[in-house]
Structure formats: structure tokens, C-alpha cells
């Protein structure tokens, strides 16, 4: 039940896999070591401090093994059933070393191994080495958060009432434009570069025309299946207006990206395109910034305590003796009203969180029907399953070295046609794998400045500047 194409491998010198293993992971591990080291130095409980020091040592050992290209060692048993499958796969792969191993498995192993160090401790089981970073990145996205909060109030809240009296065709046209806008905000919220958001203006959306920046960035969306995805939600709404219609979002990153995912969730509920949103977070700290359930409550807490959140100087600001700008009363009010709106939707069960250990296993989503049959069955209940971000896309496509002109429906294997699932992926490209492109497009992009040229590397696909929005309707109903 794995794809039979070779996977992106850290041994390939032209791949982003290779750069990740040699350059990025050591930096990530150094950050994790610093985080625990700092926590230990502030620790008054000697037992907790000494256990923390051991974790620091174990993280340093892991970094040493990685940098010296040692073999991956079996994971220690932390009581979770997924450990066995990680270890079986490791031995089936003949205990490879770090610089000659499929990228996807190795990167999942890395985060899973970090998690075992905390899970097997007595005092550090709840510690998230990436928590501080996630929150501070959210804090620095303040302008876009404030802009979207205001826009949300004006555009989305009470949308169905605003649409009263509009003809069905008019309603469909308006909702489709908003759907695209919300999805595009949600898509680019995954990119490292968030400049698009600050350029979007309310007037442009209100006029139901794309903002210039969105138009410009639309050409950066290399496969664009928004119309087909909207169509299934619209049809479901028309054919079953009073029934339950659920949309699932397989989350990616915390902070700003989670904020925009909630904007999309709120839009789908307010427009009536969905009646319930199921969010899928991770169970353990994952790929630095992925959402764990606590990030959701921390986001809401930040909104309700916005003044304190935004006006307390960060460590950097303290060091440079600067103070953050105060929030205006209106800004504070719009963040509070978002908090109230989203907490109500959550309290009413219209937005729910459903964690599953499958999301942090070491294999691709091709395995879902076999290794997580209950999750697979559950997702079939959904009108649309939206997979956010790069890693989810890599897992959907098995991180395979596909020809970029391969159909998306083929590259997702058992989640494709007749699977019973409707899959939509919103992905900014930050890795080597890409499918669903017109023939010749990859070559064209490689030929652009910084695109990789004839180096053999698909560099254009590493930066998050390009995106793919791909849809596959595998529903059986
Ligand atoms: O490209 C670097 C990388 O860390 C990949 O390893 C991973 O697929 C991705 O970025 C994570 O990005 P995202 O948060 O969009 O899944
Ligand atoms: Mg992520």
C-alpha cells in the first residue's frame, strides 16, 4: 500500500531533502536544545531540573548522530502503539543512516524521536519545545491579524442575513468569490511570505473582484481547482439545505495559519456551505509549527487578552528597549468579538477538534485505509476534506518523485477516485514533489531566475512562492 515511485531521498544532492537533513535539522535541534536548556535554568525543582538536563543531553546525542550520519536507532517505547510501526519500518529499511534515507520517513522519525524524550519523562511530558516560537510568530503577524479581524466582522459575520433577498444566481456568484478569497487567504497563510495578505483590501473583496495582489498571485497557483471544490459544497447545500454537511480541515501550522483556518471555518459555517467543521490537529509537537490542541486554546486566549498579548514586550523588544504599539479600542474590540464568535461555534459543536495518532505516523497517507481504517471511514462522512500545507501534500503524494505532469488523482493513490473521499489540498510548495502541472511547466519554472536551471534541482518549488490547489472527487455518493 505504498506508491511504487521512488521517494525523495536525503542522498540526492539536488534535492531539498538533502539540504533539510544537512542544514535545517541541526538548526531545529539546536533550537530545541536551547529551549529546554533555558527552561532548566529557570527551574527551581531539582528533580525537574536534573531530568531536563538529561533531555538536553539526549537531544544533543540525536544532533550528533544526525550530523555524523549515523544509523537511525530504534525508537524507545514510550507506550504509544505507533512506536512499533516506526521500528518495524526502520528494520525493513535495513537501518539506514541519516544522509541516505527517504526524506519523509526520516523527518517524521526525527520529530517522533524528540517526542519520546518528553513522553518517557516524569516532569516534562507536557513540554512543547516549539511553543514559544509558535506564539511569537503569531504575535508578529499582528497587522494581518487585525486587518482580517476587521474584515471578518464586516464581511462574514451574519452573512446569511446579509444575503436575504439576493437571487440564487447572485448568491452563488457572491459565495463563490468569497469562497475563493477565504481559501486563498488560507492558502497563502501557509507560505513563509505573508505579504499578499497585507495587500488585500476590503473594497476589492466587497466589489467582488479580485484584489490586484491576489490576481498577481493567482498566476502563482499552478493548479487551481477552487471552482470544482466550491461546486461540490454549493450542490450539497442546495440539495440538502436542512441536513448536516461537514467539512474537515487537516490542519498544518499554529499561529497565523490556524487563525486563517478559523476564518475559513467561520466563513463556511456563516455562509451555510457547511454545518460543521472538524479540525484535525497533531498529538505531539510536529515539524516545528504544526497545531497541537493546546495551540488552539492559546490562540483564543491571545485574542481575548489581546491587549496583554500584544502590548507585553517580546524578549527582542526588551533587549532593544522598545515598546510595542498599543492596541486601539476598536482593534481590541474586533479581536474580542472574533474570540466570542469562534468560542461560541466551538461550544455549540459547530467547530470540533479530533486528534488521531495517524497524522504523526512515519508513512504517507496512501496507508490510511490499511493503518487507520476508522479515520478513513470517518473522513468519508465529510463533504470535503481540506489538507493544509506542504507536509500534508507530501504525505498525500507519498513524497514520490513523480513526473510533475502526473494527475493529482493518480498521485494520491488509495485516497483518489472511488475512495469515498473528496480531497482538496491547499499547498504552498516547500519541497521537491509536485504533480498536476501542465506538461512543460516544470521546465519553464526551472528556467526562470532561481528556478534551478539545469542544476537538476527543482529549486522553484522550495520557497513557498508557488502553490498548488488540487481537488479530487472520490466520493461514491
Ligand atoms: O520544506 C521544509 C519543510 O520543513 C518540509 O520538511 C515540510 O514538508 C515543510 O517544510 C513543512 O511545511 P508545512 O508547515 O507547510 O507543512
Ligand atoms: Mg507545518
CSV table of C-alpha atoms and ligand atoms in Angstrom, one decimal:
chain,number,residue,atom,x,y,z
A,1,UNK,CA,0.0,0.0,0.0
A,2,UNK,CA,2.9,2.4,-0.7
A,3,UNK,CA,3.4,4.1,-4.0
A,4,UNK,CA,5.7,2.4,-6.4
A,5,UNK,CA,7.6,5.5,-7.4
A,6,UNK,CA,10.9,6.3,-5.6
A,7,UNK,CA,10.6,8.7,-2.8
A,8,UNK,CA,12.5,11.9,-2.3
A,9,UNK,CA,15.8,10.9,-0.5
A,10,UNK,CA,18.3,12.7,1.6
A,11,UNK,CA,21.1,11.1,-0.5
A,12,UNK,CA,20.0,13.0,-3.6
A,13,UNK,CA,22.3,16.1,-3.7
A,14,UNK,CA,20.0,18.0,-5.9
A,15,UNK,CA,17.0,17.6,-3.6
A,16,UNK,CA,15.6,19.8,-0.8
A,17,UNK,CA,15.7,16.6,1.2
A,18,UNK,CA,19.5,16.7,1.2
A,19,UNK,CA,19.5,20.4,2.3
A,20,UNK,CA,16.9,19.7,5.0
A,21,UNK,CA,18.9,16.8,6.6
A,22,UNK,CA,22.3,18.5,6.5
A,23,UNK,CA,21.4,22.2,7.1
A,24,UNK,CA,17.9,22.6,8.5
A,25,UNK,CA,17.5,19.7,11.0
A,26,UNK,CA,20.6,20.5,13.0
A,27,UNK,CA,19.4,24.1,13.4
A,28,UNK,CA,16.0,22.9,14.5
A,29,UNK,CA,17.6,20.6,17.1
A,30,UNK,CA,19.8,23.4,18.3
A,31,UNK,CA,16.6,25.5,18.9
A,32,UNK,CA,15.1,22.6,20.8
A,33,UNK,CA,18.2,22.2,23.0
A,34,UNK,CA,18.2,25.9,23.7
A,35,UNK,CA,14.6,25.9,24.7
A,36,UNK,CA,14.9,23.1,27.2
A,37,UNK,CA,18.2,24.5,28.5
A,38,UNK,CA,16.5,27.8,29.2
A,39,UNK,CA,13.6,26.1,30.9
A,40,UNK,CA,16.1,24.1,33.0
A,41,UNK,CA,18.0,27.2,34.1
A,42,UNK,CA,14.7,28.8,35.4
A,43,UNK,CA,13.8,25.6,37.1
A,44,UNK,CA,13.6,25.6,40.9
A,45,UNK,CA,12.6,22.0,41.4
A,46,UNK,CA,15.9,20.0,41.4
A,47,UNK,CA,14.3,16.8,40.2
A,48,UNK,CA,12.7,18.5,37.3
A,49,UNK,CA,15.9,20.3,36.5
A,50,UNK,CA,18.0,17.2,36.5
A,51,UNK,CA,15.5,15.4,34.3
A,52,UNK,CA,15.5,18.4,32.0
A,53,UNK,CA,19.3,18.2,31.8
A,54,UNK,CA,19.1,14.6,30.7
A,55,UNK,CA,16.6,15.6,27.9
A,56,UNK,CA,19.1,18.2,26.8
A,57,UNK,CA,21.8,15.6,26.6
A,58,UNK,CA,19.6,13.2,24.7
A,59,UNK,CA,18.7,15.9,22.2
A,60,UNK,CA,22.5,16.7,21.8
A,61,UNK,CA,23.1,13.0,21.1
A,62,UNK,CA,20.4,13.0,18.5
A,63,UNK,CA,22.0,16.0,16.8
A,64,UNK,CA,25.4,14.4,17.0
A,65,UNK,CA,24.1,11.2,15.4
A,66,UNK,CA,22.5,13.2,12.6
A,67,UNK,CA,25.5,15.4,11.9
A,68,UNK,CA,27.8,12.4,11.8
A,69,UNK,CA,25.5,10.5,9.5
A,70,UNK,CA,25.0,7.6,12.0
A,71,UNK,CA,22.3,4.9,11.5
A,72,UNK,CA,18.9,5.7,12.9
A,73,UNK,CA,18.4,3.8,16.1
A,74,UNK,CA,15.1,2.1,17.1
A,75,UNK,CA,12.8,4.5,19.0
A,76,UNK,CA,12.4,3.8,22.7
A,77,UNK,CA,9.0,2.6,23.7
A,78,UNK,CA,7.0,5.5,25.2
A,79,UNK,CA,3.8,3.5,25.5
A,80,UNK,CA,2.2,4.5,22.2
A,81,UNK,CA,1.4,1.9,19.6
A,82,UNK,CA,2.9,3.8,16.7
A,83,UNK,CA,6.5,3.2,18.1
A,84,UNK,CA,6.3,-0.5,16.9
A,85,UNK,CA,5.5,0.5,13.3
A,86,UNK,CA,8.3,3.1,13.2
A,87,UNK,CA,10.7,0.5,14.4
A,88,UNK,CA,9.5,-2.3,12.1
A,89,UNK,CA,9.8,0.1,9.1
A,90,UNK,CA,13.3,1.1,10.3
A,91,UNK,CA,14.4,-2.5,10.2
A,92,UNK,CA,12.6,-3.2,6.9
A,93,UNK,CA,14.6,-0.3,5.5
A,94,UNK,CA,17.8,-2.0,6.8
A,95,UNK,CA,18.6,0.6,9.5
A,96,UNK,CA,19.6,3.4,7.1
A,97,UNK,CA,21.7,6.4,8.1
A,98,UNK,CA,20.6,10.0,8.1
A,99,UNK,CA,22.0,11.0,4.8
A,100,UNK,CA,20.7,8.1,2.8
A,101,UNK,CA,17.1,7.6,3.7
A,102,UNK,CA,13.7,8.6,2.3
A,103,UNK,CA,13.1,12.2,3.4
A,104,UNK,CA,9.5,11.7,4.6
A,105,UNK,CA,10.2,8.8,7.0
A,106,UNK,CA,13.4,10.4,8.4
A,107,UNK,CA,11.8,13.7,9.1
A,108,UNK,CA,8.8,12.1,10.8
A,109,UNK,CA,11.2,9.8,12.8
A,110,UNK,CA,13.1,13.0,13.9
A,111,UNK,CA,10.0,14.6,15.5
A,112,UNK,CA,8.7,11.3,16.9
A,113,UNK,CA,12.1,10.7,18.5
A,114,UNK,CA,12.1,14.1,20.1
A,115,UNK,CA,8.6,13.4,21.5
A,116,UNK,CA,9.8,10.1,23.1
A,117,UNK,CA,12.3,12.0,25.2
A,118,UNK,CA,9.5,14.0,26.8
A,119,UNK,CA,6.8,11.3,26.9
A,120,UNK,CA,9.1,9.0,28.9
A,121,UNK,CA,10.0,11.7,31.4
A,122,UNK,CA,8.1,12.3,34.7
A,123,UNK,CA,8.1,16.1,34.8
A,124,UNK,CA,8.3,17.1,31.2
A,125,UNK,CA,5.5,15.2,29.5
A,126,UNK,CA,3.6,18.4,28.5
A,127,UNK,CA,6.6,20.4,27.4
A,128,UNK,CA,6.4,21.6,23.8
A,129,UNK,CA,9.9,22.8,22.6
A,130,UNK,CA,8.3,24.8,19.8
A,131,UNK,CA,5.5,26.5,21.8
A,132,UNK,CA,7.4,29.8,22.4
A,133,UNK,CA,8.3,30.1,18.7
A,134,UNK,CA,4.7,29.4,17.6
A,135,UNK,CA,3.3,32.1,19.9
A,136,UNK,CA,5.9,34.7,19.0
A,137,UNK,CA,5.4,34.2,15.3
A,138,UNK,CA,1.7,34.7,15.8
A,139,UNK,CA,2.4,37.9,17.7
A,140,UNK,CA,4.5,39.2,14.8
A,141,UNK,CA,1.7,38.7,12.4
A,142,UNK,CA,-0.3,41.3,14.2
A,143,UNK,CA,-1.1,43.7,11.2
A,144,UNK,CA,-2.6,40.9,9.1
A,145,UNK,CA,-4.5,39.5,12.1
A,146,UNK,CA,-6.0,42.9,12.8
A,147,UNK,CA,-6.9,43.5,9.2
A,148,UNK,CA,-8.6,40.2,8.9
A,149,UNK,CA,-10.4,40.5,12.2
A,150,UNK,CA,-12.0,43.8,11.0
A,151,UNK,CA,-12.8,42.3,7.6
A,152,UNK,CA,-14.3,39.3,9.2
A,153,UNK,CA,-16.7,41.4,11.2
A,154,UNK,CA,-17.8,43.4,8.1
A,155,UNK,CA,-18.0,40.6,5.6
A,156,UNK,CA,-18.6,37.3,7.2
A,157,UNK,CA,-20.4,37.6,10.5
A,158,UNK,CA,-24.2,37.3,9.8
A,159,UNK,CA,-23.5,36.6,6.1
A,160,UNK,CA,-26.8,34.6,5.5
A,161,UNK,CA,-28.8,37.5,6.8
A,162,UNK,CA,-26.9,39.9,4.5
A,163,UNK,CA,-27.7,37.6,1.6
A,164,UNK,CA,-31.5,37.7,2.2
A,165,UNK,CA,-33.4,38.7,-0.9
A,166,UNK,CA,-30.5,38.1,-3.2
A,167,UNK,CA,-31.3,35.8,-6.2
A,168,UNK,CA,-29.9,32.3,-6.2
A,169,UNK,CA,-27.6,33.0,-9.1
A,170,UNK,CA,-26.4,36.2,-7.4
A,171,UNK,CA,-25.9,34.3,-4.1
A,172,UNK,CA,-23.9,31.6,-5.9
A,173,UNK,CA,-21.7,34.2,-7.6
A,174,UNK,CA,-21.0,36.1,-4.4
A,175,UNK,CA,-20.4,33.0,-2.3
A,176,UNK,CA,-18.0,31.6,-4.9
A,177,UNK,CA,-16.0,34.8,-4.9
A,178,UNK,CA,-15.8,34.8,-1.1
A,179,UNK,CA,-15.0,31.1,-1.0
A,180,UNK,CA,-12.0,31.7,-3.3
A,181,UNK,CA,-10.9,34.7,-1.2
A,182,UNK,CA,-11.1,32.8,2.0
A,183,UNK,CA,-9.4,29.8,0.6
A,184,UNK,CA,-6.6,31.9,-0.9
A,185,UNK,CA,-6.1,33.7,2.4
A,186,UNK,CA,-5.9,30.2,3.9
A,187,UNK,CA,-3.6,29.0,1.2
A,188,UNK,CA,-1.1,31.9,1.4
A,189,UNK,CA,-1.3,31.8,5.2
A,190,UNK,CA,0.8,28.7,4.8
A,191,UNK,CA,3.6,30.5,2.9
A,192,UNK,CA,6.6,31.9,4.7
A,193,UNK,CA,5.9,35.2,2.9
A,194,UNK,CA,2.6,36.7,4.0
A,195,UNK,CA,2.9,39.9,2.0
A,196,UNK,CA,-0.1,39.1,-0.1
A,197,UNK,CA,-2.4,39.4,2.9
A,198,UNK,CA,-1.4,42.9,3.8
A,199,UNK,CA,-2.1,44.0,0.2
A,200,UNK,CA,-5.6,42.7,0.1
A,201,UNK,CA,-8.1,45.5,0.6
A,202,UNK,CA,-11.7,45.2,1.8
A,203,UNK,CA,-13.0,47.3,-1.1
A,204,UNK,CA,-11.7,44.8,-3.6
A,205,UNK,CA,-13.4,41.9,-1.9
A,206,UNK,CA,-16.5,43.9,-1.4
A,207,UNK,CA,-16.7,44.7,-5.1
A,208,UNK,CA,-16.5,41.0,-5.7
A,209,UNK,CA,-13.4,41.5,-7.8
A,210,UNK,CA,-10.0,40.1,-7.0
A,211,UNK,CA,-7.5,42.5,-5.5
A,212,UNK,CA,-4.6,43.2,-7.8
A,213,UNK,CA,-2.2,41.4,-5.5
A,214,UNK,CA,-4.5,38.3,-5.4
A,215,UNK,CA,-4.8,38.4,-9.2
A,216,UNK,CA,-1.0,38.6,-9.4
A,217,UNK,CA,-0.6,35.7,-7.0
A,218,UNK,CA,-3.3,33.8,-8.8
A,219,UNK,CA,-0.7,33.2,-11.5
A,220,UNK,CA,1.4,31.6,-8.8
A,221,UNK,CA,-1.2,29.0,-8.2
A,222,UNK,CA,0.0,26.4,-10.7
A,223,UNK,CA,-3.0,24.0,-10.4
A,224,UNK,CA,-6.2,25.8,-9.4
A,225,UNK,CA,-9.2,23.6,-8.6
A,226,UNK,CA,-11.2,26.1,-6.5
A,227,UNK,CA,-14.2,26.1,-8.8
A,228,UNK,CA,-14.7,22.3,-8.6
A,229,UNK,CA,-14.3,22.3,-4.8
A,230,UNK,CA,-16.9,25.2,-4.4
A,231,UNK,CA,-19.2,23.4,-6.8
A,232,UNK,CA,-19.5,20.3,-4.5
A,233,UNK,CA,-20.2,22.4,-1.4
A,234,UNK,CA,-22.8,24.5,-3.3
A,235,UNK,CA,-24.6,21.5,-4.7
A,236,UNK,CA,-24.6,19.8,-1.3
A,237,UNK,CA,-26.2,23.0,0.2
A,238,UNK,CA,-28.8,23.3,-2.5
A,239,UNK,CA,-29.8,19.6,-2.4
A,240,UNK,CA,-29.8,19.3,1.4
A,241,UNK,CA,-30.2,22.7,2.9
A,242,UNK,CA,-31.5,21.5,6.3
A,243,UNK,CA,-29.2,18.5,6.6
A,244,UNK,CA,-25.8,18.1,8.2
A,245,UNK,CA,-22.9,18.9,5.9
A,246,UNK,CA,-19.5,18.6,7.3
A,247,UNK,CA,-16.1,19.9,6.1
A,248,UNK,CA,-12.8,18.6,7.6
A,249,UNK,CA,-9.6,20.6,7.8
A,250,UNK,CA,-6.4,18.6,8.3
A,251,UNK,CA,-4.5,21.4,10.0
A,252,UNK,CA,-0.9,22.4,9.4
A,253,UNK,CA,0.6,25.3,11.3
A,254,UNK,CA,-0.3,27.0,14.5
A,255,UNK,CA,-0.5,30.8,15.0
A,256,UNK,CA,-1.4,32.8,11.9
A,257,UNK,CA,-2.2,29.8,9.7
A,258,UNK,CA,-4.6,28.4,12.3
A,259,UNK,CA,-6.1,31.9,12.6
A,260,UNK,CA,-6.8,31.9,8.9
A,261,UNK,CA,-8.1,28.3,9.0
A,262,UNK,CA,-10.6,29.6,11.6
A,263,UNK,CA,-11.5,32.4,9.2
A,264,UNK,CA,-12.3,29.9,6.5
A,265,UNK,CA,-14.1,27.6,9.0
A,266,UNK,CA,-16.2,30.6,10.2
A,267,UNK,CA,-17.0,31.6,6.6
A,268,UNK,CA,-18.1,28.1,5.6
A,269,UNK,CA,-20.5,28.0,8.6
A,270,UNK,CA,-21.8,31.5,8.2
A,271,UNK,CA,-22.4,31.1,4.5
A,272,UNK,CA,-24.2,27.7,5.1
A,273,UNK,CA,-21.8,25.9,2.8
A,274,UNK,CA,-21.1,23.7,5.8
A,275,UNK,CA,-22.9,23.0,9.1
A,276,UNK,CA,-19.9,21.5,11.0
A,277,UNK,CA,-16.2,21.9,10.7
A,278,UNK,CA,-13.9,19.1,12.0
A,279,UNK,CA,-10.3,20.2,12.7
A,280,UNK,CA,-7.5,17.6,12.8
A,281,UNK,CA,-4.5,18.7,14.9
A,282,UNK,CA,-1.4,16.6,15.8
A,283,UNK,CA,-1.0,14.8,19.1
A,284,UNK,CA,2.7,15.8,19.5
A,285,UNK,CA,4.8,18.8,18.6
A,286,UNK,CA,5.4,18.2,14.9
A,287,UNK,CA,7.5,19.8,12.2
A,288,UNK,CA,8.1,22.8,14.4
A,289,UNK,CA,5.0,24.8,13.9
A,290,UNK,CA,2.1,22.3,13.5
A,291,UNK,CA,-1.0,22.7,15.6
A,292,UNK,CA,-1.4,20.7,18.8
A,293,UNK,CA,-4.7,21.1,20.6
A,294,UNK,CA,-3.1,23.5,23.1
A,295,UNK,CA,-2.2,25.9,20.3
A,296,UNK,CA,-6.0,26.3,19.6
A,297,UNK,CA,-6.7,27.4,23.2
A,298,UNK,CA,-3.7,29.6,23.3
A,299,UNK,CA,-4.8,31.3,20.1
A,300,UNK,CA,-8.2,32.0,21.7
A,301,UNK,CA,-6.6,33.2,24.9
A,302,UNK,CA,-4.4,35.6,22.9
A,303,UNK,CA,-7.5,37.1,21.3
A,304,UNK,CA,-9.5,37.5,24.4
A,305,UNK,CA,-6.4,39.0,26.2
A,306,UNK,CA,-5.3,40.9,23.1
A,307,UNK,CA,-4.1,44.0,25.0
A,308,UNK,CA,-1.8,42.0,27.2
A,309,UNK,CA,-0.7,39.7,24.4
A,310,UNK,CA,0.3,42.4,22.0
A,311,UNK,CA,1.5,45.1,24.5
A,312,UNK,CA,3.8,42.9,26.6
A,313,UNK,CA,7.3,43.5,25.1
A,314,UNK,CA,8.8,40.4,23.5
A,315,UNK,CA,12.3,39.3,24.5
A,316,UNK,CA,13.8,41.1,21.4
A,317,UNK,CA,11.8,44.3,22.2
A,318,UNK,CA,13.0,44.2,25.8
A,319,UNK,CA,16.6,43.7,24.7
A,320,UNK,CA,16.4,46.8,22.4
A,321,UNK,CA,14.4,48.7,24.9
A,322,UNK,CA,11.4,49.3,22.6
A,323,UNK,CA,7.8,49.0,23.4
A,324,UNK,CA,5.1,47.5,21.2
A,325,UNK,CA,2.5,49.9,19.9
A,326,UNK,CA,-0.7,50.0,21.9
A,327,UNK,CA,-3.8,48.4,20.5
A,328,UNK,CA,-6.7,50.8,19.8
A,329,UNK,CA,-10.0,50.2,21.5
A,330,UNK,CA,-11.5,49.2,18.1
A,331,UNK,CA,-8.8,46.7,17.4
A,332,UNK,CA,-9.2,45.2,20.9
A,333,UNK,CA,-13.0,45.0,20.3
A,334,UNK,CA,-12.7,43.3,17.0
A,335,UNK,CA,-10.3,40.6,18.4
A,336,UNK,CA,-12.6,40.1,21.3
A,337,UNK,CA,-15.6,39.7,19.1
A,338,UNK,CA,-13.7,37.1,17.0
A,339,UNK,CA,-12.9,35.3,20.2
A,340,UNK,CA,-16.6,35.3,21.2
A,341,UNK,CA,-17.7,34.2,17.7
A,342,UNK,CA,-15.3,31.3,17.5
A,343,UNK,CA,-15.7,30.2,21.1
A,344,UNK,CA,-19.5,30.1,20.5
A,345,UNK,CA,-19.1,28.0,17.4
A,346,UNK,CA,-16.8,25.7,19.4
A,347,UNK,CA,-19.1,25.5,22.4
A,348,UNK,CA,-22.1,24.7,20.0
A,349,UNK,CA,-20.1,21.8,18.5
A,350,UNK,CA,-20.0,23.5,15.1
A,351,UNK,CA,-16.3,23.6,15.2
A,352,UNK,CA,-14.7,20.5,16.7
A,353,UNK,CA,-11.2,19.1,17.1
A,354,UNK,CA,-10.5,15.5,16.5
A,355,UNK,CA,-6.9,14.2,17.1
A,356,UNK,CA,-5.7,10.9,15.7
A,357,UNK,CA,-2.2,9.3,16.1
A,358,UNK,CA,-2.3,8.5,12.3
A,359,UNK,CA,-1.3,12.1,11.5
A,360,UNK,CA,2.1,11.6,13.2
A,361,UNK,CA,3.0,8.2,11.8
A,362,UNK,CA,6.0,7.8,9.6
A,363,UNK,CA,4.4,6.9,6.3
A,364,UNK,CA,2.3,8.5,3.6
A,365,UNK,CA,-1.5,8.9,3.5
A,366,UNK,CA,-1.5,6.0,1.0
A,367,UNK,CA,-1.5,3.8,4.1
A,368,UNK,CA,-4.6,5.3,5.7
A,369,UNK,CA,-7.2,2.7,4.5
A,370,UNK,CA,-4.9,0.0,6.0
A,371,UNK,CA,-3.4,1.5,9.1
A,372,UNK,CA,-6.2,3.9,10.1
A,373,UNK,CA,-9.4,2.4,8.8
A,374,UNK,CA,-11.6,4.1,11.3
A,375,UNK,CA,-10.2,7.5,10.5
A,376,UNK,CA,-10.6,6.7,6.8
A,377,UNK,CA,-14.3,5.7,7.3
A,378,UNK,CA,-14.9,8.8,9.4
A,379,UNK,CA,-13.5,11.1,6.7
A,380,UNK,CA,-15.9,9.6,4.2
A,381,UNK,CA,-18.7,11.3,6.2
A,382,UNK,CA,-17.3,14.6,5.2
A,383,UNK,CA,-18.4,16.6,2.1
A,384,UNK,CA,-14.8,17.8,1.7
A,385,UNK,CA,-11.5,17.1,3.4
A,386,UNK,CA,-9.1,20.1,3.1
A,387,UNK,CA,-5.5,19.2,3.6
A,388,UNK,CA,-3.4,22.2,4.5
A,389,UNK,CA,0.2,22.8,3.8
A,390,UNK,CA,3.3,21.3,2.4
A,391,UNK,CA,3.8,18.2,4.6
A,392,UNK,CA,0.2,17.1,4.1
A,393,UNK,CA,0.7,17.4,0.4
A,394,UNK,CA,4.0,15.3,0.6
A,395,UNK,CA,2.1,12.7,2.6
A,396,UNK,CA,-0.8,12.7,0.1
A,397,UNK,CA,1.5,12.1,-2.8
A,398,UNK,CA,3.8,9.8,-0.9
A,399,UNK,CA,6.6,12.3,-1.3
A,400,UNK,CA,7.2,10.5,-4.6
A,401,UNK,CA,9.4,11.6,-7.4
A,402,UNK,CA,6.5,11.8,-9.8
A,403,UNK,CA,6.6,13.3,-13.2
A,404,UNK,CA,5.1,16.8,-12.4
A,405,UNK,CA,2.5,16.2,-15.2
A,406,UNK,CA,1.1,13.2,-13.3
A,407,UNK,CA,-2.6,13.6,-12.5
A,408,UNK,CA,-3.2,14.5,-8.8
A,409,UNK,CA,-5.8,11.9,-8.6
A,410,UNK,CA,-3.2,9.2,-9.5
A,411,UNK,CA,-0.6,10.5,-7.2
A,412,UNK,CA,-2.8,10.2,-4.1
A,413,UNK,CA,-3.4,6.5,-4.8
A,414,UNK,CA,-5.9,5.0,-2.4
A,415,UNK,CA,-7.4,8.4,-1.5
A,416,UNK,CA,-8.1,9.1,-5.1
A,417,UNK,CA,-11.1,8.2,-7.4
A,418,UNK,CA,-13.7,5.9,-5.8
A,419,UNK,CA,-12.0,6.1,-2.4
A,420,UNK,CA,-15.2,7.7,-0.9
A,421,UNK,CA,-13.2,10.8,-0.1
A,422,UNK,CA,-13.3,14.3,-1.5
A,423,UNK,CA,-9.8,15.7,-1.2
A,424,UNK,CA,-8.8,19.4,-1.6
A,425,UNK,CA,-5.2,20.4,-0.9
A,426,UNK,CA,-4.1,24.0,-0.3
A,427,UNK,CA,-0.3,23.8,-0.5
A,428,UNK,CA,2.4,26.3,-1.0
A,429,UNK,CA,5.4,24.4,-2.4
A,430,UNK,CA,8.2,23.9,0.0
A,431,UNK,CA,9.6,20.6,-1.1
A,432,UNK,CA,10.6,18.7,-4.3
A,433,UNK,CA,7.4,16.8,-5.0
A,434,UNK,CA,4.8,18.4,-7.3
A,435,UNK,CA,2.1,16.9,-9.6
A,436,UNK,CA,-0.9,18.1,-11.6
A,437,UNK,CA,1.1,20.6,-13.7
A,438,UNK,CA,0.6,21.1,-17.4
A,439,UNK,CA,3.3,19.4,-19.5
A,440,UNK,CA,6.4,21.6,-19.8
A,441,UNK,CA,5.5,23.9,-16.8
A,442,UNK,CA,8.2,22.4,-14.6
A,443,UNK,CA,10.9,23.1,-17.3
A,444,UNK,CA,9.6,26.6,-17.7
A,445,UNK,CA,9.8,27.3,-14.0
A,446,UNK,CA,13.2,25.8,-13.7
A,447,UNK,CA,14.4,28.1,-16.5
A,448,UNK,CA,13.3,31.2,-14.5
A,449,UNK,CA,15.8,33.0,-12.3
A,450,UNK,CA,16.4,31.0,-9.2
A,451,UNK,CA,14.3,28.1,-10.5
A,452,UNK,CA,17.1,25.6,-10.6
A,453,UNK,CA,18.2,25.9,-14.3
A,454,UNK,CA,20.0,22.8,-15.4
A,455,UNK,CA,21.4,22.0,-11.9
A,456,UNK,CA,19.0,19.1,-11.8
A,457,UNK,CA,17.3,20.7,-8.7
A,458,UNK,CA,13.6,21.9,-8.7
A,459,UNK,CA,14.6,25.0,-6.8
A,460,UNK,CA,11.5,27.0,-7.7
A,461,UNK,CA,9.4,24.5,-5.6
A,462,UNK,CA,11.3,25.1,-2.4
A,463,UNK,CA,10.4,28.7,-1.4
A,464,UNK,CA,6.7,28.7,-0.7
A,465,UNK,CA,6.2,31.3,-3.5
A,466,UNK,CA,4.3,28.9,-5.8
A,467,UNK,CA,1.2,27.0,-4.9
A,468,UNK,CA,-1.0,24.1,-6.0
A,469,UNK,CA,-4.7,23.8,-5.2
A,470,UNK,CA,-5.7,20.3,-6.3
A,471,UNK,CA,-9.1,18.6,-5.9
A,472,UNK,CA,-10.1,15.0,-6.4
A,473,UNK,CA,-13.7,13.9,-6.1
A,474,UNK,CA,-13.5,10.3,-5.0
A,475,UNK,CA,-17.0,10.4,-3.4
A,476,UNK,CA,-19.2,7.4,-4.0
A,477,UNK,CA,-22.5,9.3,-3.4
B,1,LIG,O1,10.5,22.4,3.2
B,1,LIG,C1,10.8,22.4,4.5
B,1,LIG,C2,9.7,21.7,5.4
B,1,LIG,O2,10.1,21.7,6.7
B,1,LIG,C3,9.4,20.4,4.9
B,1,LIG,O3,10.1,19.5,5.6
B,1,LIG,C4,8.0,20.2,5.3
B,1,LIG,O4,7.3,19.4,4.4
B,1,LIG,C5,7.5,21.6,5.3
B,1,LIG,O5,8.6,22.5,5.3
B,1,LIG,C6,6.7,22.0,6.4
B,1,LIG,O6,5.9,22.9,5.9
B,1,LIG,P1,4.3,22.9,6.2
B,1,LIG,O7,4.2,23.5,7.5
B,1,LIG,O8,3.8,23.8,5.1
B,1,LIG,O9,3.8,21.5,6.1
B,2,LIG,MG1,3.8,22.5,9.3
